[in-house]
Every structure is written in structure tokens, then in C-alpha cells.
Amino acid sequence: MSELRQEAEAMAEQFSDHLEVDPAEIESRLENLVDEYRVPLEEARRSVTNSYLDDAGLDRDELAPGGATRVQVADIDEDEQWVDLRVTLVDLWEPRSDSIAQVGLLGDESGTIKFVAFETSDLPALSEGQSYALSNVVTDEYEGRYSVKLNRTTQITELDESIEVGDDADTVEGALVDIQSGSGLIKRCPEDDCTRVLQNGRCSEHGQVDGTFDLRIKGVLDDGETVTEVIFDREATEQLTGTTLEEAKDLAMDALDTTVVAEEMADDVLGRYYRVTGPTFGRYVLVDEFEEPGPVDVESALIEARSI
Ligand SMILES: [Zn+2]
């Protein structure tokens, strides 16, 4: 859906209690102003809104502020719906494309959902841990998974209260059969609101920077039937390997090589059996907690199975 189309649908929704307006008509009026006359979108929006207000004999304040419906993230089960959310920013991820300003995980009492904000929408950056009221975000669906897209019409309000994030954690287990590249001692961009992992000292957004060290393990758990990719953040990695960030830095310093850290960690943990719990995103489970249940006792499992 084009941005003007999104805008048009949001506007049609705003008028829906008062006027029957076709989003396609709004879109073409916006298009005319924006593309033909180079009017800034915000102004075009105001002008088109005013003309519909005149048609309907309405005052601006009689319009619904957003027109989107307030929902909880777990209720999102339809594509291309305009919704309002009250959420906490749980996690920011590294954008895979230059067109994406921010991508990460939002949560409310009902669970968590991925969000994407695009560069073109020119929105203020959201910070991890902060709670927000987001109005006018659009739902999206990909391979059965839902996400929300922030857009130019999205209104972002910082909340003083903190929105509790519900537990929609998954538990998976298996032998840690692989540690992927980008594990061990990594460097992240130190710029405000940018936590991108550096490649050869470069941030894809900010170029050459003095990175800040971080630890993580991107691993693969295999239970014999399914493989699951999991990410241990710094805290979980320190707990898992018994190596702190400071020790990892010393190791790398001694070896004049950061890759030794991932290698040493692999020696410690590869092949061991873990049960991990955390929110799922896409193909990853983000590890909040883990335990090492020890090898499964095959014999007693069989005895139990026979007795059923
Ligand atoms: Zn950066």
C-alpha cells in the first residue's frame, strides 16, 4: 500500500461516522496536491480534510482524532487494519535495510509484536524501555505472523505510566548444535538510538565509529525434530558461558583478535543441551531465561511411555 493510500484510508476512516468517502477519491486528491502542486503532505492532508469537513458541515473537533481502533497486540489478526496501541518498546533490532529507521519488538499486557518504522515517515526515534501511546499504526501480515508499521500519520506520545509487557514467551529446548557468525565479542554503534552491530568498525547508518563492546550468542538448538535459532543477549551469554564482557575483552586483547571469544565460547557450550524461554521473533527466540536440564534419561522416559 502506498503512503498516500495509507493516508487516504486513515482519513476515510476518520470521516466514516459522518460521510461516505471513498479512499480512492481522497488518494487522488492528495496525489494531485502532493505530486502535481508539490504541496507538503501535511498541508495537503489539512486542505483535503477541510474540504470534507465543509461537505459534512462539521467542525474539525467533531472528527474522531485517529479513527483507528484501540487494540491489544495479541488481538491483531488481520492485515491492513488501522489501530492504536499502548505499548512498551521491548527491544530494538538492527535494521536490514536503509529504508528502515527502526525495527524491533513492542509489547503490552497481551504479548509482543514486531514493529517497523520507515525512514520516509520521518518519525522521532523510539527508545527501549519507554512506554508509548501510538495512534494510527497499520497492521501487516507475513507468512501468518503479524506486525505493525508506523507511518507518517502515526502519532507518538510518551507515557508516564509504564505499560506492563505480558508473557508470551516460548520455551524451546535442544542441543546447541551451532553458533552463528556475529556471536561472541561484537561491537555496536554508540550513536543515540542506534545499536546496530558494526561490520569492520562501520555502522551501516553512521559509517566509521568507535563501537561499544557487547556480547551475544546466536545459536541453533536442535531437539532431533526441530531446529530453533536463539539469541542470548549479554546477560544470558555471561551466564551461559561464565565469561563476562570484561573477561572477553581481555581475551581478545591478549590474542589481538576478537574472534577467539566466540571460539572459546563454542568450546564451552556446543553440544550441550539447553531449555530456553523468551519471546519469539520471526525465526529467533530471544533468551530471557535458560536452564540445562541435563541429558534426557531415555530409559525412564520409555518406562513411563509404556505405562501410559
Ligand atoms: Zn549507527
mmCIF file of C-alpha atoms and ligand atoms in Angstrom:
data_model
loop_
_atom_site.group_PDB
_atom_site.id
_atom_site.type_symbol
_atom_site.label_atom_id
_atom_site.label_comp_id
_atom_site.label_asym_id
_atom_site.label_seq_id
_atom_site.Cartn_x
_atom_site.Cartn_y
_atom_site.Cartn_z
ATOM 1 C CA MET A 1 0.000 0.000 0.000
ATOM 2 C CA SER A 2 1.457 3.378 -0.955
ATOM 3 C CA GLU A 3 1.901 6.015 1.681
ATOM 4 C CA LEU A 4 -0.749 8.280 0.148
ATOM 5 C CA ARG A 5 -3.117 5.349 0.063
ATOM 6 C CA GLN A 6 -2.474 4.668 3.753
ATOM 7 C CA GLU A 7 -3.068 8.321 4.470
ATOM 8 C CA ALA A 8 -6.275 8.283 2.401
ATOM 9 C CA GLU A 9 -7.602 5.232 4.198
ATOM 10 C CA ALA A 10 -6.882 6.759 7.588
ATOM 11 C CA MET A 11 -8.727 9.916 6.541
ATOM 12 C CA ALA A 12 -11.710 7.993 5.152
ATOM 13 C CA GLU A 13 -11.861 6.128 8.443
ATOM 14 C CA GLN A 14 -11.906 9.421 10.338
ATOM 15 C CA PHE A 15 -14.943 10.567 8.379
ATOM 16 C CA SER A 16 -16.684 7.212 8.408
ATOM 17 C CA ASP A 17 -19.178 8.189 11.129
ATOM 18 C CA HIS A 18 -20.276 11.257 9.174
ATOM 19 C CA LEU A 19 -19.643 10.861 5.482
ATOM 20 C CA GLU A 20 -19.321 8.115 2.942
ATOM 21 C CA VAL A 21 -15.948 8.922 1.374
ATOM 22 C CA ASP A 22 -14.051 6.721 -0.979
ATOM 23 C CA PRO A 23 -10.379 6.311 -0.014
ATOM 24 C CA ALA A 24 -9.532 6.238 -3.730
ATOM 25 C CA GLU A 25 -11.046 9.704 -4.128
ATOM 26 C CA ILE A 26 -9.090 11.056 -1.172
ATOM 27 C CA GLU A 27 -5.967 9.431 -2.507
ATOM 28 C CA SER A 28 -6.330 11.077 -5.899
ATOM 29 C CA ARG A 29 -6.976 14.481 -4.311
ATOM 30 C CA LEU A 30 -3.880 14.079 -2.139
ATOM 31 C CA GLU A 31 -1.887 12.854 -5.097
ATOM 32 C CA ASN A 32 -2.925 15.846 -7.115
ATOM 33 C CA LEU A 33 -1.753 18.271 -4.432
ATOM 34 C CA VAL A 34 1.418 16.421 -3.488
ATOM 35 C CA ASP A 35 2.635 15.265 -6.889
ATOM 36 C CA GLU A 36 1.206 17.935 -9.153
ATOM 37 C CA TYR A 37 1.496 21.024 -6.982
ATOM 38 C CA ARG A 38 4.324 19.922 -4.677
ATOM 39 C CA VAL A 39 2.285 20.734 -1.593
ATOM 40 C CA PRO A 40 3.788 19.189 1.563
ATOM 41 C CA LEU A 41 1.794 16.127 2.589
ATOM 42 C CA GLU A 42 0.770 17.606 5.933
ATOM 43 C CA GLU A 43 -0.692 20.654 4.211
ATOM 44 C CA ALA A 44 -2.374 18.548 1.542
ATOM 45 C CA ARG A 45 -3.939 16.463 4.251
ATOM 46 C CA ARG A 46 -5.272 19.544 6.021
ATOM 47 C CA SER A 47 -6.665 21.014 2.834
ATOM 48 C CA VAL A 48 -8.453 17.811 1.786
ATOM 49 C CA THR A 49 -9.740 17.276 5.334
ATOM 50 C CA ASN A 50 -11.113 20.817 5.414
ATOM 51 C CA SER A 51 -12.990 20.338 2.178
ATOM 52 C CA TYR A 52 -14.651 17.190 3.530
ATOM 53 C CA LEU A 53 -15.428 18.986 6.784
ATOM 54 C CA ASP A 54 -17.208 21.665 4.714
ATOM 55 C CA ASP A 55 -19.129 18.995 2.798
ATOM 56 C CA ALA A 56 -20.280 17.398 6.012
ATOM 57 C CA GLY A 57 -20.940 20.699 7.799
ATOM 58 C CA LEU A 58 -18.640 19.591 10.602
ATOM 59 C CA ASP A 59 -16.095 21.243 12.837
ATOM 60 C CA ARG A 60 -12.668 19.708 12.980
ATOM 61 C CA ASP A 61 -13.036 18.750 16.642
ATOM 62 C CA GLU A 62 -16.096 16.670 15.833
ATOM 63 C CA LEU A 63 -13.891 14.260 13.954
ATOM 64 C CA ALA A 64 -12.530 11.206 15.671
ATOM 65 C CA PRO A 65 -8.901 12.001 16.489
ATOM 66 C CA GLY A 66 -7.492 8.989 14.748
ATOM 67 C CA GLY A 67 -10.297 6.816 13.559
ATOM 68 C CA ALA A 68 -8.150 3.799 14.346
ATOM 69 C CA THR A 69 -9.353 1.273 16.891
ATOM 70 C CA ARG A 70 -7.507 0.790 20.142
ATOM 71 C CA VAL A 71 -6.415 -2.836 20.407
ATOM 72 C CA GLN A 72 -4.025 -5.045 22.299
ATOM 73 C CA VAL A 73 -1.232 -6.583 20.316
ATOM 74 C CA ALA A 74 -2.456 -10.152 20.806
ATOM 75 C CA ASP A 75 -5.780 -9.185 19.198
ATOM 76 C CA ILE A 76 -4.141 -8.251 15.921
ATOM 77 C CA ASP A 77 -5.186 -10.939 13.469
ATOM 78 C CA GLU A 78 -5.970 -9.038 10.303
ATOM 79 C CA ASP A 79 -3.875 -7.367 7.645
ATOM 80 C CA GLU A 80 -4.031 -3.621 6.886
ATOM 81 C CA GLN A 81 -6.061 -2.520 9.878
ATOM 82 C CA TRP A 82 -5.574 0.906 11.408
ATOM 83 C CA VAL A 83 -5.054 0.540 15.113
ATOM 84 C CA ASP A 84 -3.984 2.450 18.218
ATOM 85 C CA LEU A 85 -1.683 0.790 20.723
ATOM 86 C CA ARG A 86 -0.395 1.481 24.214
ATOM 87 C CA VAL A 87 2.884 -0.344 24.387
ATOM 88 C CA THR A 88 6.398 -0.518 25.760
ATOM 89 C CA LEU A 89 9.356 -0.778 23.405
ATOM 90 C CA VAL A 90 10.830 -4.098 24.450
ATOM 91 C CA ASP A 91 13.707 -4.476 22.043
ATOM 92 C CA LEU A 92 15.335 -2.716 19.103
ATOM 93 C CA TRP A 93 16.950 -4.733 16.335
ATOM 94 C CA GLU A 94 19.386 -3.924 13.647
ATOM 95 C CA PRO A 95 17.528 -2.776 10.525
ATOM 96 C CA ARG A 96 18.367 -4.898 7.488
ATOM 97 C CA SER A 97 17.663 -2.149 5.022
ATOM 98 C CA ASP A 98 18.492 1.541 4.718
ATOM 99 C CA SER A 99 14.815 2.317 4.212
ATOM 100 C CA ILE A 100 14.036 1.168 7.745
ATOM 101 C CA ALA A 101 14.573 3.699 10.520
ATOM 102 C CA GLN A 102 13.730 1.392 13.402
ATOM 103 C CA VAL A 103 12.643 -2.183 13.820
ATOM 104 C CA GLY A 104 12.010 -4.126 16.989
ATOM 105 C CA LEU A 105 9.533 -5.508 19.426
ATOM 106 C CA LEU A 106 6.615 -3.710 21.096
ATOM 107 C CA GLY A 107 4.674 -5.220 23.957
ATOM 108 C CA ASP A 108 1.602 -4.723 26.089
ATOM 109 C CA GLU A 109 -0.195 -6.836 28.684
ATOM 110 C CA SER A 110 -1.305 -9.265 25.983
ATOM 111 C CA GLY A 111 2.088 -10.020 24.471
ATOM 112 C CA THR A 112 4.550 -8.660 21.940
ATOM 113 C CA ILE A 113 4.567 -7.743 18.258
ATOM 114 C CA LYS A 114 7.178 -6.649 15.751
ATOM 115 C CA PHE A 115 7.117 -3.045 14.586
ATOM 116 C CA VAL A 116 8.777 -1.256 11.706
ATOM 117 C CA ALA A 117 9.256 2.493 11.191
ATOM 118 C CA PHE A 118 10.456 3.646 7.789
ATOM 119 C CA GLU A 119 12.950 6.426 7.118
ATOM 120 C CA THR A 120 10.480 8.201 4.827
ATOM 121 C CA SER A 121 7.971 8.557 7.642
ATOM 122 C CA ASP A 122 10.363 10.897 9.450
ATOM 123 C CA LEU A 123 9.234 9.934 12.950
ATOM 124 C CA PRO A 124 11.041 10.615 16.218
ATOM 125 C CA ALA A 125 13.121 7.631 17.316
ATOM 126 C CA LEU A 126 11.619 5.395 19.985
ATOM 127 C CA SER A 127 13.734 4.293 22.952
ATOM 128 C CA GLU A 128 13.969 0.901 24.549
ATOM 129 C CA GLY A 129 12.063 0.526 27.800
ATOM 130 C CA GLN A 130 9.876 3.589 27.207
ATOM 131 C CA SER A 131 6.083 3.230 27.040
ATOM 132 C CA TYR A 132 4.135 4.961 24.272
ATOM 133 C CA ALA A 133 0.658 5.605 23.006
ATOM 134 C CA LEU A 134 0.885 5.027 19.264
ATOM 135 C CA SER A 135 -2.072 6.088 17.217
ATOM 136 C CA ASN A 136 -2.599 5.280 13.558
ATOM 137 C CA VAL A 137 -0.355 2.307 13.021
ATOM 138 C CA VAL A 138 -1.144 -0.228 10.315
ATOM 139 C CA THR A 139 -1.155 -3.965 10.789
ATOM 140 C CA ASP A 140 0.716 -6.194 8.408
ATOM 141 C CA GLU A 141 0.909 -9.908 7.890
ATOM 142 C CA TYR A 142 3.700 -12.051 6.525
ATOM 143 C CA GLU A 143 3.570 -15.827 6.487
ATOM 144 C CA GLY A 144 0.972 -15.851 9.222
ATOM 145 C CA ARG A 145 2.928 -13.524 11.505
ATOM 146 C CA TYR A 146 1.594 -10.086 12.326
ATOM 147 C CA SER A 147 3.482 -6.864 12.730
ATOM 148 C CA VAL A 148 2.657 -3.174 12.792
ATOM 149 C CA LYS A 149 4.003 -0.418 10.616
ATOM 150 C CA LEU A 150 4.435 3.111 11.865
ATOM 151 C CA ASN A 151 3.797 5.670 9.147
ATOM 152 C CA ARG A 152 3.814 9.396 8.599
ATOM 153 C CA THR A 153 0.394 9.809 10.195
ATOM 154 C CA THR A 154 1.365 7.869 13.316
ATOM 155 C CA GLN A 155 1.178 9.938 16.468
ATOM 156 C CA ILE A 156 3.665 9.028 19.153
ATOM 157 C CA THR A 157 3.046 10.081 22.746
ATOM 158 C CA GLU A 158 5.443 9.149 25.530
ATOM 159 C CA LEU A 159 3.564 7.771 28.501
ATOM 160 C CA ASP A 160 4.492 8.498 32.110
ATOM 161 C CA GLU A 161 2.995 5.229 33.222
ATOM 162 C CA SER A 162 4.755 2.063 32.255
ATOM 163 C CA ILE A 163 2.867 -0.476 30.178
ATOM 164 C CA GLU A 164 3.426 -3.941 31.556
ATOM 165 C CA VAL A 165 4.541 -6.428 28.932
ATOM 166 C CA GLY A 166 2.719 -9.732 29.104
ATOM 167 C CA ASP A 167 4.386 -13.044 28.986
ATOM 168 C CA ASP A 168 4.004 -14.607 25.579
ATOM 169 C CA ALA A 169 7.282 -16.404 25.950
ATOM 170 C CA ASP A 170 8.031 -19.656 24.214
ATOM 171 C CA THR A 171 10.081 -22.443 25.640
ATOM 172 C CA VAL A 172 12.245 -24.499 23.334
ATOM 173 C CA GLU A 173 14.975 -26.977 24.019
ATOM 174 C CA GLY A 174 17.629 -28.944 22.278
ATOM 175 C CA ALA A 175 21.315 -29.458 21.878
ATOM 176 C CA LEU A 176 23.235 -26.328 20.934
ATOM 177 C CA VAL A 177 24.492 -27.532 17.582
ATOM 178 C CA ASP A 178 25.781 -24.334 16.022
ATOM 179 C CA ILE A 179 26.995 -20.869 16.909
ATOM 180 C CA GLN A 180 26.453 -18.432 14.087
ATOM 181 C CA SER A 181 28.653 -15.611 12.899
ATOM 182 C CA GLY A 182 28.042 -12.363 14.743
ATOM 183 C CA SER A 183 28.426 -14.200 18.039
ATOM 184 C CA GLY A 184 30.956 -13.646 20.820
ATOM 185 C CA LEU A 185 32.504 -10.236 21.306
ATOM 186 C CA ILE A 186 30.800 -7.772 18.988
ATOM 187 C CA LYS A 187 30.789 -4.013 18.653
ATOM 188 C CA ARG A 188 27.688 -1.877 18.422
ATOM 189 C CA CYS A 189 27.258 1.658 17.152
ATOM 190 C CA PRO A 190 27.435 4.152 20.069
ATOM 191 C CA GLU A 191 25.202 6.762 18.402
ATOM 192 C CA ASP A 192 21.976 7.646 20.232
ATOM 193 C CA ASP A 193 19.150 5.284 19.374
ATOM 194 C CA CYS A 194 21.429 3.192 17.173
ATOM 195 C CA THR A 195 22.514 -0.203 18.375
ATOM 196 C CA ARG A 196 23.494 -1.640 15.021
ATOM 197 C CA VAL A 197 26.243 -4.222 15.076
ATOM 198 C CA LEU A 198 29.353 -2.867 13.366
ATOM 199 C CA GLN A 199 30.942 -4.621 10.411
ATOM 200 C CA ASN A 200 34.679 -3.916 10.331
ATOM 201 C CA GLY A 201 34.179 -0.897 12.549
ATOM 202 C CA ARG A 202 31.468 0.567 10.358
ATOM 203 C CA CYS A 203 27.829 1.213 11.142
ATOM 204 C CA SER A 204 25.580 0.909 8.106
ATOM 205 C CA GLU A 205 23.963 4.180 9.162
ATOM 206 C CA HIS A 206 26.745 6.226 10.778
ATOM 207 C CA GLY A 207 29.871 4.995 8.995
ATOM 208 C CA GLN A 208 33.172 4.573 10.851
ATOM 209 C CA VAL A 209 32.575 4.851 14.615
ATOM 210 C CA ASP A 210 34.228 3.839 17.875
ATOM 211 C CA GLY A 211 31.964 0.971 18.751
ATOM 212 C CA THR A 212 30.981 -0.206 22.202
ATOM 213 C CA PHE A 213 31.654 -3.818 23.030
ATOM 214 C CA ASP A 214 28.819 -6.226 23.635
ATOM 215 C CA LEU A 215 28.429 -9.971 23.984
ATOM 216 C CA ARG A 216 25.879 -12.214 22.391
ATOM 217 C CA ILE A 217 25.440 -15.702 21.075
ATOM 218 C CA LYS A 218 23.304 -16.501 18.076
ATOM 219 C CA GLY A 219 22.888 -20.222 18.304
ATOM 220 C CA VAL A 220 20.888 -23.121 16.965
ATOM 221 C CA LEU A 221 19.083 -25.581 19.216
ATOM 222 C CA ASP A 222 18.210 -28.994 17.813
ATOM 223 C CA ASP A 223 15.891 -31.380 19.656
ATOM 224 C CA GLY A 224 16.071 -34.051 16.986
ATOM 225 C CA GLU A 225 12.884 -32.898 15.294
ATOM 226 C CA THR A 226 13.081 -29.146 15.017
ATOM 227 C CA VAL A 227 15.867 -26.642 14.949
ATOM 228 C CA THR A 228 15.312 -23.251 16.556
ATOM 229 C CA GLU A 229 17.526 -20.225 16.321
ATOM 230 C CA VAL A 230 18.065 -18.483 19.635
ATOM 231 C CA ILE A 231 19.800 -15.287 20.705
ATOM 232 C CA PHE A 232 21.469 -14.950 24.079
ATOM 233 C CA ASP A 233 21.994 -11.288 24.928
ATOM 234 C CA ARG A 234 24.956 -10.089 27.001
ATOM 235 C CA GLU A 235 23.459 -11.075 30.340
ATOM 236 C CA ALA A 236 22.363 -14.510 29.140
ATOM 237 C CA THR A 237 25.688 -15.069 27.371
ATOM 238 C CA GLU A 238 27.650 -14.190 30.524
ATOM 239 C CA GLN A 239 25.512 -16.600 32.485
ATOM 240 C CA LEU A 240 25.747 -19.296 29.835
ATOM 241 C CA THR A 241 29.492 -19.194 29.343
ATOM 242 C CA GLY A 242 30.683 -17.868 32.695
ATOM 243 C CA THR A 243 32.704 -15.305 30.742
ATOM 244 C CA THR A 244 31.966 -11.673 31.494
ATOM 245 C CA LEU A 245 32.221 -8.889 28.972
ATOM 246 C CA GLU A 246 35.374 -7.623 30.693
ATOM 247 C CA GLU A 247 36.979 -11.071 30.546
ATOM 248 C CA ALA A 248 36.005 -11.400 26.909
ATOM 249 C CA LYS A 249 37.671 -8.074 26.146
ATOM 250 C CA ASP A 250 40.839 -9.223 27.939
ATOM 251 C CA LEU A 251 40.825 -12.458 25.977
ATOM 252 C CA ALA A 252 40.529 -10.588 22.703
ATOM 253 C CA MET A 253 43.202 -8.107 23.758
ATOM 254 C CA ASP A 254 45.677 -10.897 24.585
ATOM 255 C CA ALA A 255 45.025 -12.649 21.316
ATOM 256 C CA LEU A 256 44.841 -9.383 19.336
ATOM 257 C CA ASP A 257 41.764 -10.938 17.818
ATOM 258 C CA THR A 258 38.105 -10.726 18.812
ATOM 259 C CA THR A 259 37.113 -13.983 17.135
ATOM 260 C CA VAL A 260 38.837 -16.033 19.868
ATOM 261 C CA VAL A 261 35.954 -15.152 22.160
ATOM 262 C CA ALA A 262 33.326 -16.886 20.031
ATOM 263 C CA GLU A 263 35.703 -19.831 19.554
ATOM 264 C CA GLU A 264 36.277 -20.249 23.300
ATOM 265 C CA MET A 265 32.572 -19.955 23.953
ATOM 266 C CA ALA A 266 31.813 -22.555 21.307
ATOM 267 C CA ASP A 267 34.236 -24.939 23.034
ATOM 268 C CA ASP A 268 32.307 -24.495 26.271
ATOM 269 C CA VAL A 269 28.723 -24.765 25.092
ATOM 270 C CA LEU A 270 28.486 -26.564 21.741
ATOM 271 C CA GLY A 271 26.773 -29.921 22.037
ATOM 272 C CA ARG A 272 25.226 -29.192 25.430
ATOM 273 C CA TYR A 273 21.510 -29.460 25.973
ATOM 274 C CA TYR A 274 19.532 -26.340 26.913
ATOM 275 C CA ARG A 275 15.957 -25.368 27.574
ATOM 276 C CA VAL A 276 15.403 -21.664 26.869
ATOM 277 C CA THR A 277 12.445 -19.353 27.378
ATOM 278 C CA GLY A 278 11.795 -15.971 25.837
ATOM 279 C CA PRO A 279 9.718 -14.034 23.307
ATOM 280 C CA THR A 280 9.788 -15.376 19.782
ATOM 281 C CA PHE A 281 10.509 -13.140 16.959
ATOM 282 C CA GLY A 282 10.485 -14.440 13.436
ATOM 283 C CA ARG A 283 12.932 -17.270 13.469
ATOM 284 C CA TYR A 284 14.548 -16.331 16.756
ATOM 285 C CA VAL A 285 13.725 -16.976 20.367
ATOM 286 C CA LEU A 286 15.239 -14.155 22.413
ATOM 287 C CA VAL A 287 16.520 -15.872 25.503
ATOM 288 C CA ASP A 288 15.243 -14.415 28.773
ATOM 289 C CA GLU A 289 15.906 -17.491 30.845
ATOM 290 C CA PHE A 290 17.570 -20.807 30.259
ATOM 291 C CA GLU A 291 18.410 -23.955 32.110
ATOM 292 C CA GLU A 292 20.430 -27.021 31.430
ATOM 293 C CA PRO A 293 18.115 -29.901 32.243
ATOM 294 C CA GLY A 294 20.866 -32.419 31.640
ATOM 295 C CA PRO A 295 20.686 -35.323 29.253
ATOM 296 C CA VAL A 296 17.245 -36.862 28.928
ATOM 297 C CA ASP A 297 17.048 -40.172 30.753
ATOM 298 C CA VAL A 298 15.919 -42.342 27.868
ATOM 299 C CA GLU A 299 15.249 -45.421 29.914
ATOM 300 C CA SER A 300 12.901 -43.828 32.414
ATOM 301 C CA ALA A 301 11.135 -41.987 29.593
ATOM 302 C CA LEU A 302 10.487 -45.316 27.889
ATOM 303 C CA ILE A 303 9.222 -46.927 31.067
ATOM 304 C CA GLU A 304 6.872 -44.015 31.586
ATOM 305 C CA ALA A 305 5.706 -44.224 27.969
ATOM 306 C CA ARG A 306 4.917 -47.930 28.263
ATOM 307 C CA SER A 307 2.958 -47.385 31.439
ATOM 308 C CA ILE A 308 0.510 -44.988 29.762
HETATM 309 ZN ZN ZN B 1 24.893 3.675 13.957
#
